[in-house]
Tab-separated table of C-alpha atoms in Angstrom:
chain	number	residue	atom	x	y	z
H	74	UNK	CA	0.000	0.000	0.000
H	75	UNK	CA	2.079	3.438	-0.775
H	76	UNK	CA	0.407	6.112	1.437
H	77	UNK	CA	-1.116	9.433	0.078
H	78	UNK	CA	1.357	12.655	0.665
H	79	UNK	CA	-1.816	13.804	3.020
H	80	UNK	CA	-1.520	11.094	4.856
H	81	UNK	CA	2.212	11.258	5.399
H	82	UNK	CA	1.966	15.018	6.478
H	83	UNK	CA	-0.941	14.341	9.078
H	84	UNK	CA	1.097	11.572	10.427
H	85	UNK	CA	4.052	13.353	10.833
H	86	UNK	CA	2.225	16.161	12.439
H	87	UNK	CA	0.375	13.891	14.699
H	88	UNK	CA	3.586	12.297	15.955
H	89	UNK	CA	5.261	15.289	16.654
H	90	UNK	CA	2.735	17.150	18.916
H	91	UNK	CA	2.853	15.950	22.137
H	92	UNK	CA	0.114	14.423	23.563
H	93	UNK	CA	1.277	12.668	26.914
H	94	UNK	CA	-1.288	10.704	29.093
H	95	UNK	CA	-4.297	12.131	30.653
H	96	UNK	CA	-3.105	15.750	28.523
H	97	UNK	CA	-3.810	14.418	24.988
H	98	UNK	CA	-5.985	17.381	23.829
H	99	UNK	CA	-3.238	18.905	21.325
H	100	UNK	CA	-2.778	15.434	19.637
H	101	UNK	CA	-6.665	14.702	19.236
H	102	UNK	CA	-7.188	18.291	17.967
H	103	UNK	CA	-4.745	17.142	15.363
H	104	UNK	CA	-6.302	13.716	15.034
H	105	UNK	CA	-9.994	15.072	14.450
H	106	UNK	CA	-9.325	18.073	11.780
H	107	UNK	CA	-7.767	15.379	9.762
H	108	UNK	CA	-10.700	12.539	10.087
H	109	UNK	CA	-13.629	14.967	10.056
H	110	UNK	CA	-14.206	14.795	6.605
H	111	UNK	CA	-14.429	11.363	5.795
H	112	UNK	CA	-17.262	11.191	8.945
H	113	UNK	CA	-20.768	11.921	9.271
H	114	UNK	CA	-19.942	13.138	13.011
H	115	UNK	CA	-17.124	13.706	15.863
H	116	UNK	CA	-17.567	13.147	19.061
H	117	UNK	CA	-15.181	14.169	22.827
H	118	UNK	CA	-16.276	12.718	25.491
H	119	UNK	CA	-15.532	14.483	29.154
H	120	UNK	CA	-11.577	13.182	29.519
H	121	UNK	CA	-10.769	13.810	25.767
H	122	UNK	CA	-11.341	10.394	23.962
H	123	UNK	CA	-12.273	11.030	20.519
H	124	UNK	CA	-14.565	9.257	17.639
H	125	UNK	CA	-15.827	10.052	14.189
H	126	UNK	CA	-18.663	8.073	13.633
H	127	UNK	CA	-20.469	6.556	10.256
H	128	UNK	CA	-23.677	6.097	9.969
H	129	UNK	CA	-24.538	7.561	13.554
H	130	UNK	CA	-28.096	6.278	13.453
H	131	UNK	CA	-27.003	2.522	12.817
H	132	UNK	CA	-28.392	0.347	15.620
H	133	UNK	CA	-25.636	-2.501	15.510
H	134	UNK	CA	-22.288	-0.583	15.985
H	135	UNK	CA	-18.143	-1.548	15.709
H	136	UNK	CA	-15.681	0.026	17.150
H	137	UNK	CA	-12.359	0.184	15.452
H	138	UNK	CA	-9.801	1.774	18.559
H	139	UNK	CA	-6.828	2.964	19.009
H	140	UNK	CA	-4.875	4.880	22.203
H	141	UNK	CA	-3.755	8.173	21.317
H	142	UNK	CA	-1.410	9.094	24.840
H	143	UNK	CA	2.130	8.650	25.290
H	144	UNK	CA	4.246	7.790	27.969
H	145	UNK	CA	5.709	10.835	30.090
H	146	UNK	CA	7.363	12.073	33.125
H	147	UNK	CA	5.459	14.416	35.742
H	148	UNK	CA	7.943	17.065	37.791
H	149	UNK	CA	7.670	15.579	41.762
H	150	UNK	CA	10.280	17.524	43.301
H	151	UNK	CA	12.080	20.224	42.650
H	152	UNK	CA	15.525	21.060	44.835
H	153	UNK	CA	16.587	23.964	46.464
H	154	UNK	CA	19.258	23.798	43.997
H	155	UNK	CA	17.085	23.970	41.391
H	156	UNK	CA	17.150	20.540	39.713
H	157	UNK	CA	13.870	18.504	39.171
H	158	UNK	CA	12.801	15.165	40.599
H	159	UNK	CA	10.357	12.887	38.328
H	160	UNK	CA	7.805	9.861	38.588
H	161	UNK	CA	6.380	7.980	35.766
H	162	UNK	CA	3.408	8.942	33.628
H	163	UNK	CA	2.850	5.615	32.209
H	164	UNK	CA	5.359	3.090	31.465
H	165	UNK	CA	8.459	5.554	31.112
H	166	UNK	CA	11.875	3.992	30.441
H	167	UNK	CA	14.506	5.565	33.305
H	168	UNK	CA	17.616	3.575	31.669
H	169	UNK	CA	17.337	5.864	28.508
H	170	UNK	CA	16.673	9.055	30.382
H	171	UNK	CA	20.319	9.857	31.297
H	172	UNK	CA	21.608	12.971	28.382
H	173	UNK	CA	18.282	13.288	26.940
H	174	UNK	CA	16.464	16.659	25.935
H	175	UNK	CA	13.490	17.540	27.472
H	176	UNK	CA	10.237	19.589	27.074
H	177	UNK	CA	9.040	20.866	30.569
H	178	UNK	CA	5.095	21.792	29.735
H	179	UNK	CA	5.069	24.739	32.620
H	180	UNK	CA	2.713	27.221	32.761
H	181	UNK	CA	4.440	29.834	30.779
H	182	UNK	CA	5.163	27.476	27.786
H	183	UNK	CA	7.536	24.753	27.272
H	184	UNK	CA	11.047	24.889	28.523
H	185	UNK	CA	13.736	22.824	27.534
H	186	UNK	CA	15.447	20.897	30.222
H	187	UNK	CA	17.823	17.497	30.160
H	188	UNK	CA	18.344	14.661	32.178
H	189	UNK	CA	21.673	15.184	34.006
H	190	UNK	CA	23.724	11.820	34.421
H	191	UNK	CA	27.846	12.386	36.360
H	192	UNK	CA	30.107	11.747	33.665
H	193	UNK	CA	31.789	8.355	33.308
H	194	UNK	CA	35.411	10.395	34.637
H	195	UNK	CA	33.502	10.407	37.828
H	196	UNK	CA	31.865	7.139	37.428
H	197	UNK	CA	34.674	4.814	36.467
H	198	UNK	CA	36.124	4.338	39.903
H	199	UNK	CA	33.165	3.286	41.548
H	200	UNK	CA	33.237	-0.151	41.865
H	201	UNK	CA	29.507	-0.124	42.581
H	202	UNK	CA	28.799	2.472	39.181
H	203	UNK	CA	25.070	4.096	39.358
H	204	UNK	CA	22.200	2.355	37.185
H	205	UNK	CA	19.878	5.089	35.882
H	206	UNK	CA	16.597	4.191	38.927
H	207	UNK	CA	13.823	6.750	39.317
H	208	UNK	CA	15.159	8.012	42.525
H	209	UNK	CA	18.071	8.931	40.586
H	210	UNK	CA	17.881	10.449	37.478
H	211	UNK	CA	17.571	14.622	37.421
H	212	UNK	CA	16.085	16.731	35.336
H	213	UNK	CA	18.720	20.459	34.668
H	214	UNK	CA	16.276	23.286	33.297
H	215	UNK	CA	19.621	25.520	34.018
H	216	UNK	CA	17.995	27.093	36.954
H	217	UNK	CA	20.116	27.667	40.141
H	218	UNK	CA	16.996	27.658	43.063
H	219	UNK	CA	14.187	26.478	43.222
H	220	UNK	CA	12.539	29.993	43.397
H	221	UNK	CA	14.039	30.386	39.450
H	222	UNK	CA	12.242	27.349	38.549
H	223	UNK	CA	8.894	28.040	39.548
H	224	UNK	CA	9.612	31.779	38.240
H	225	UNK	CA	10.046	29.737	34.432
H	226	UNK	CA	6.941	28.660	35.362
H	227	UNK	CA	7.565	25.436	36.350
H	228	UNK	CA	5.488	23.422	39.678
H	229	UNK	CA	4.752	19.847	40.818
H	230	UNK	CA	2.548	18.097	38.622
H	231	UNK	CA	3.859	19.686	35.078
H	232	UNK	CA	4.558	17.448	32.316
H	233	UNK	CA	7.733	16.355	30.591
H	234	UNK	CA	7.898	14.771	27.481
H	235	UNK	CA	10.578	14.166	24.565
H	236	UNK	CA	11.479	16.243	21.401
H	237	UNK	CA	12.253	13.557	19.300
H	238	UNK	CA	10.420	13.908	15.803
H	239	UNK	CA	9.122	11.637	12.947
H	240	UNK	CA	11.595	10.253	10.437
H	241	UNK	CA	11.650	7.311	7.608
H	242	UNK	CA	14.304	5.102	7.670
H	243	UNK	CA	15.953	3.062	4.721
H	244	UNK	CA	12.244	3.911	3.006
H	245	UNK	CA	11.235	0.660	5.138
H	246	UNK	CA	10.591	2.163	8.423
H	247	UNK	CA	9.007	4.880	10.554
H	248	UNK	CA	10.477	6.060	13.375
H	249	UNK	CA	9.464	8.781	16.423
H	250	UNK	CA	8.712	8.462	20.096
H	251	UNK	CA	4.607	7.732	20.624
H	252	UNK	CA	4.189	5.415	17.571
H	253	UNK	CA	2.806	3.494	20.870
H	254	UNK	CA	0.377	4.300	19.775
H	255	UNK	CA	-0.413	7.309	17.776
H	256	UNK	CA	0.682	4.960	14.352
H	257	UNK	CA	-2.777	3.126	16.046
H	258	UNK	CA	-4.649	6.367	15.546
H	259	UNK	CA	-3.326	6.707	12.105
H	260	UNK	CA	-4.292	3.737	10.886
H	261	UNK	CA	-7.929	3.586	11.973
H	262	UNK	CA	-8.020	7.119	10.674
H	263	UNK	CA	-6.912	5.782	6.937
H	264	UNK	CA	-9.530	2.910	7.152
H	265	UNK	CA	-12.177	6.094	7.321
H	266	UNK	CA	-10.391	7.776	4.938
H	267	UNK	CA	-10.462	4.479	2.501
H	268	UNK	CA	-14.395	4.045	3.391
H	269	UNK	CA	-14.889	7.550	2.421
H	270	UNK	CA	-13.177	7.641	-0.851
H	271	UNK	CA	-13.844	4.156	-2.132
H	272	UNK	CA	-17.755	5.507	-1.769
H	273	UNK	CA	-18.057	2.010	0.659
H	274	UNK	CA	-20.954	1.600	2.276
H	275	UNK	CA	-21.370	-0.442	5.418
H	276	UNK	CA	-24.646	-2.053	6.975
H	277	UNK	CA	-24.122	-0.817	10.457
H	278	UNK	CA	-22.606	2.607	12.294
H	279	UNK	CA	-18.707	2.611	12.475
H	280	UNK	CA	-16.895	4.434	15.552
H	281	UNK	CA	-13.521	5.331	14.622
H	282	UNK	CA	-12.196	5.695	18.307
H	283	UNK	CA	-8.906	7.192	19.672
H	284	UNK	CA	-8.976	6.996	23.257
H	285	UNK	CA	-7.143	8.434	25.863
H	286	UNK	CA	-5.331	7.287	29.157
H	287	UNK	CA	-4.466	3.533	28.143
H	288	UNK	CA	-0.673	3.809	28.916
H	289	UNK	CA	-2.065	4.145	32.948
H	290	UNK	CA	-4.530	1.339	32.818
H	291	UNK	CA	-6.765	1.463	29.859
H	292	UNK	CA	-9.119	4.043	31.351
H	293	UNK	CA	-10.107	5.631	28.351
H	294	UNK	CA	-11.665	2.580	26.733
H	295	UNK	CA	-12.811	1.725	29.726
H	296	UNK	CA	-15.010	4.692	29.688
H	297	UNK	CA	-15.795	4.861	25.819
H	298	UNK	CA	-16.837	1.652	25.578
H	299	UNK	CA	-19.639	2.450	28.506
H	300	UNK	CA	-20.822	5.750	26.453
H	301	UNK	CA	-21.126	4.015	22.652
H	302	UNK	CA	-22.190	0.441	23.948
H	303	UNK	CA	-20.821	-1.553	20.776
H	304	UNK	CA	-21.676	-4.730	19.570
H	305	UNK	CA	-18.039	-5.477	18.347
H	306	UNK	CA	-14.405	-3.689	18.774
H	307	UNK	CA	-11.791	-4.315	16.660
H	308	UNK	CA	-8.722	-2.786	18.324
H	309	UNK	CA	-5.214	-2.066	17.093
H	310	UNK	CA	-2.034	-1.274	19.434
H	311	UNK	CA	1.688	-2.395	18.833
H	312	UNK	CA	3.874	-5.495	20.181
H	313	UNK	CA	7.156	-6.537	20.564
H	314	UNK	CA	9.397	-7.081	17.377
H	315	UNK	CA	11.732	-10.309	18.655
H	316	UNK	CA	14.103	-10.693	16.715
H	317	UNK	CA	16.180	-7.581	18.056
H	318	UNK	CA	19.295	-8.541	20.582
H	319	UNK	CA	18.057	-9.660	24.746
H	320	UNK	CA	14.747	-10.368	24.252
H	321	UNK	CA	14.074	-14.049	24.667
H	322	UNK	CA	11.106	-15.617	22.147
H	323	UNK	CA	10.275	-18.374	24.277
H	324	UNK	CA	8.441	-15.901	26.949
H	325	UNK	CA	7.691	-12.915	24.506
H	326	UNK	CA	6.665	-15.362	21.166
H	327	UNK	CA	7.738	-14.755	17.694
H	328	UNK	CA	6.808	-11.543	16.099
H	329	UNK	CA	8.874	-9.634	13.460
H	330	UNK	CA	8.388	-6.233	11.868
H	331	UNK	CA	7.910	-6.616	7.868
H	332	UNK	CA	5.877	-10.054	8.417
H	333	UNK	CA	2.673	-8.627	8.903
H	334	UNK	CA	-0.007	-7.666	11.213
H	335	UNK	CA	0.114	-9.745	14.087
H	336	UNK	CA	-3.226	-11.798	15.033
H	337	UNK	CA	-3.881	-12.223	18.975
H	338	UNK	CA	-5.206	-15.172	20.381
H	339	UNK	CA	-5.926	-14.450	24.482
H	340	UNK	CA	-9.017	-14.895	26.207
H	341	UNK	CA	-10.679	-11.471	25.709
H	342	UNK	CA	-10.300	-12.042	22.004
H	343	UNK	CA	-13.097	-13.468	20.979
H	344	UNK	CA	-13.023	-16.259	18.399
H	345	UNK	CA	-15.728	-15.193	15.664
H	346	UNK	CA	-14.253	-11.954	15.389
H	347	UNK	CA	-10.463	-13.652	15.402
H	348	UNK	CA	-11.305	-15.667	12.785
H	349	UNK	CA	-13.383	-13.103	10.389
H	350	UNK	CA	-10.088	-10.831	10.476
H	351	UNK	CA	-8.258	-14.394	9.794
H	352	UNK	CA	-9.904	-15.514	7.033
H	353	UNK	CA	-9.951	-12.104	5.399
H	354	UNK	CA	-6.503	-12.065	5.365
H	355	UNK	CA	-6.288	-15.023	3.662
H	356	UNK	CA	-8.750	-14.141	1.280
H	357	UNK	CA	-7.247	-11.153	0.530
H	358	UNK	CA	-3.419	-12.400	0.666
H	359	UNK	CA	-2.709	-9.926	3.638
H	360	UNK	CA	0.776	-11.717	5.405
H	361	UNK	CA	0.205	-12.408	9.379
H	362	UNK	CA	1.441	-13.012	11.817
H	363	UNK	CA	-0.140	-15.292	15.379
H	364	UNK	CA	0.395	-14.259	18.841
H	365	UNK	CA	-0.645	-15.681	22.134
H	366	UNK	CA	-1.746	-13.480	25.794
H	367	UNK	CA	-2.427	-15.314	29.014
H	368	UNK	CA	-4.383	-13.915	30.887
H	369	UNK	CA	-4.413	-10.557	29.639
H	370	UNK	CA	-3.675	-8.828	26.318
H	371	UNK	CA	-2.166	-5.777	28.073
H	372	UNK	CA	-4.472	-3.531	25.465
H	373	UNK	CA	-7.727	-1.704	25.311
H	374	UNK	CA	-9.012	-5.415	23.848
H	375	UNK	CA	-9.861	-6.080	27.567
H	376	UNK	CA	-11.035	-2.629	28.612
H	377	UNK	CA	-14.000	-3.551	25.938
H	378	UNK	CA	-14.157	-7.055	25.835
H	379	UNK	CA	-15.065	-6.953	29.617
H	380	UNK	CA	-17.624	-4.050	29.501
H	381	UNK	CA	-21.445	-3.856	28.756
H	382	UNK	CA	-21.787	-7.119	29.827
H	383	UNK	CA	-19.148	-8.688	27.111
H	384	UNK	CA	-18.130	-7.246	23.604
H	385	UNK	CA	-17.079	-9.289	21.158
H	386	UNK	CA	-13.233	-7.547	20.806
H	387	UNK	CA	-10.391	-8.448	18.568
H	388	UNK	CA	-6.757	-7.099	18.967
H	389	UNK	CA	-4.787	-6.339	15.163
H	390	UNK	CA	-1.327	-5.278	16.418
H	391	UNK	CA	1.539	-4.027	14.869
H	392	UNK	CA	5.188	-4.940	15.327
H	393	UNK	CA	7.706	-2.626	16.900
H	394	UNK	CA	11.192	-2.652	17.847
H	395	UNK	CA	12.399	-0.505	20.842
H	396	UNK	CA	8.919	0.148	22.606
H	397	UNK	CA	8.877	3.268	24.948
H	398	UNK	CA	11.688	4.292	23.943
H	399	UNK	CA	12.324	7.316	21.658
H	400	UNK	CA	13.361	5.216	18.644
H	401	UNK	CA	10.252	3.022	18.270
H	402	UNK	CA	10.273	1.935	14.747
H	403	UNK	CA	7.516	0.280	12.730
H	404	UNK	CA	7.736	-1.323	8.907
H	405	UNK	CA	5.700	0.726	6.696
H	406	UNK	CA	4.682	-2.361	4.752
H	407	UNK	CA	3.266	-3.743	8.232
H	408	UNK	CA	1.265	-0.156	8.630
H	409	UNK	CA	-0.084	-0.868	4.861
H	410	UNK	CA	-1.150	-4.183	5.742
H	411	UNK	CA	-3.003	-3.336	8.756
H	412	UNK	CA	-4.972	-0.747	7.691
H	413	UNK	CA	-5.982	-3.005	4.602
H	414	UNK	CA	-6.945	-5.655	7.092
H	415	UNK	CA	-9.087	-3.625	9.058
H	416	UNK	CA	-10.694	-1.936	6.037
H	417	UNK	CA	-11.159	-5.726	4.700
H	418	UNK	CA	-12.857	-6.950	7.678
H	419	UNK	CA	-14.938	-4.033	8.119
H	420	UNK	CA	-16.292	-4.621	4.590
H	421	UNK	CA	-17.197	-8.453	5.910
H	422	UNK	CA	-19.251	-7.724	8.858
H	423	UNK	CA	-22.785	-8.300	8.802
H	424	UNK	CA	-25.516	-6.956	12.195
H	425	UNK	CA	-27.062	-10.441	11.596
H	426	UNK	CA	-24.015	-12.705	12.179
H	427	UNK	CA	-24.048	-15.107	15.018
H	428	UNK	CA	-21.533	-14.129	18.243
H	429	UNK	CA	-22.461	-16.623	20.424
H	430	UNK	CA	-20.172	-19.135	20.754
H	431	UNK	CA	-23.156	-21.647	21.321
């Protein structure tokens, strides 16, 4: 699938605005001007999660969802030397903190800031060297008290979150920080897009859904799914690519970026809906790949396959290598294939088919 120069802009755009958990507004604004057009209606609910909806007065509705937050550091304590403490918004990686630039969301505007680390001169000696740990890594805004820091504009509770911008790689990858999962958003955006300009039209009312918060416990789903009451949820996130150096296959499976969306088999997934996406991509010679969850899939999957009583949910995910970090990298051939699977399945669904198991 080669993607549209539109579509290449608003993903680049939509990668590089920040949009860090529970403050995702900026990134949805971005998110919504660009699906709005290919939807008969958008829709916010109270803590930001966003959906363009087709055919709002459909009584059988699907969900296709992605998260649209990204992992982030909150300011905790700030010295009376005027260096900054941090905790975790999310999932955030301390090990690749040390020497990294910084954008401190205060209220005056961003400032930059980086993550101090004592220089290996200093470290050598030490027979017991320092490990980057939360209670040890420092943020230096280049403030000398604590009085200069709040006077940037800068208190307990403001958000940090990498610089790092959108590139292509060898013109077979994409690379940024918050492809987890903002390259979710994009994809369910181009299945509208597709629906829109292939003049498709579908049997039931589609909910295009980016939803906030998942990167702290799937909360956003969790709350979606409770306002639009679906009768099915396809949902895309990423996984691990496994073939990169220290991560062991025998605990994390076999997944590899350029083979193809990967297909989740877990509990929450449930097997009708499993099996349509499965036998669409064999129909329609999309590659895949299998995956297995125990007891969890670790996605919004189980935020709506355990609400309303139980929705049928599916998870689609997409390989990446170097996950919260600020190198993530995804194959754009995998990104093509997704999309076209979704699109695919969507086109197969039917309000009359059975989803009882018995």
């Amino acid at each position: 699938m080669k993607f549209e120069k539109k579509s290449l802009k608003f993903l680049e755009k939509y990668l590089n605005t920040s949009s860090p958990t529970g403050y995702e507004h900026n990134g949805q604004k971005v998110w919504m001007d660009y699906i709005t057009p290919y939807v008969d209606k958008v829709e916010v609910d109270h803590y930001g999660t966003c959906y363009g909806i087709i055919n709002p007065e459909a009584e059988f509705k699907v969900v296709i969802e992605a998260h649209a937050d990204e992992i982030s550091w909150y300011v905790n304590y700030i010295t009376d030397d005027g260096l900054i403490y941090v905790i975790r918004n999310g999932g955030s990686d301390q090990t690749i903190a040390p020497s990294k630039v910084v954008h401190i969301h205060g209220e005056k505007g961003i400032v930059k800031g980086v993550f101090g680390w004592p220089a290996i001169h200093t470290r050598s000696t030490n027979q017991n060297e320092p490990t980057p740990k939360i209670d040890n890594i420092f943020i230096d805004c280049g403030a000398i008290s604590k009085q200069e820091v709040e006077d940037l504009g800068i208190f307990v509770g403001c958000m940090i979150t990498y610089p790092d911008e959108f590139f292509e790689m060898n013109d077979r990858y994409f690379v940024c920080r918050a492809l987890d999962n903002r390259i979710g958003g994009f994809m369910i955006a181009e299945v509208a897009r597709l629906l829109k300009e292939n003049k498709k039209q579908i049997p039931f009312g589609l909910y295009i859904t980016n939803s906030v918060q998942e990167e702290v416990g799937l909360y956003g789903a969790d709350m979606i799914a409770d306002t639009i009451k679906p009768n099915i949820a396809i949902v895309t996130d990423v996984t691990h690519d496994t073939t990169t150096p220290m991560i062991e296959k025998k605990k994390e499976g076999d997944q590899k970026c350029g083979d193809g969306p990967v297909v989740f088999f877990a509990p929450s997934v449930h097997h009708t809906i499993r099996e349509l996406i499965i036998d669409t991509a064999k129909a329609k010679k999309i590659p895949f790949q299998r995956a297995a969850a125990s007891r969890a899939t670790g996605t919004d999957t189980d935020a709506f396959a355990h609400s309303n009583g139980g929705v049928p949910s599916a998870l689609i995910s997409l390989p990446l290598r170097y996950m919260h970090t600020t190198v993530e990298m995804v194959s754009k051939e995998d990104v093509g294939n997704v999309i076209q699977l979704i699109y695919e399945t969507l086109l197969k669904i039917k309000p009359e088919m059975k989803l009882k198991y018995h």
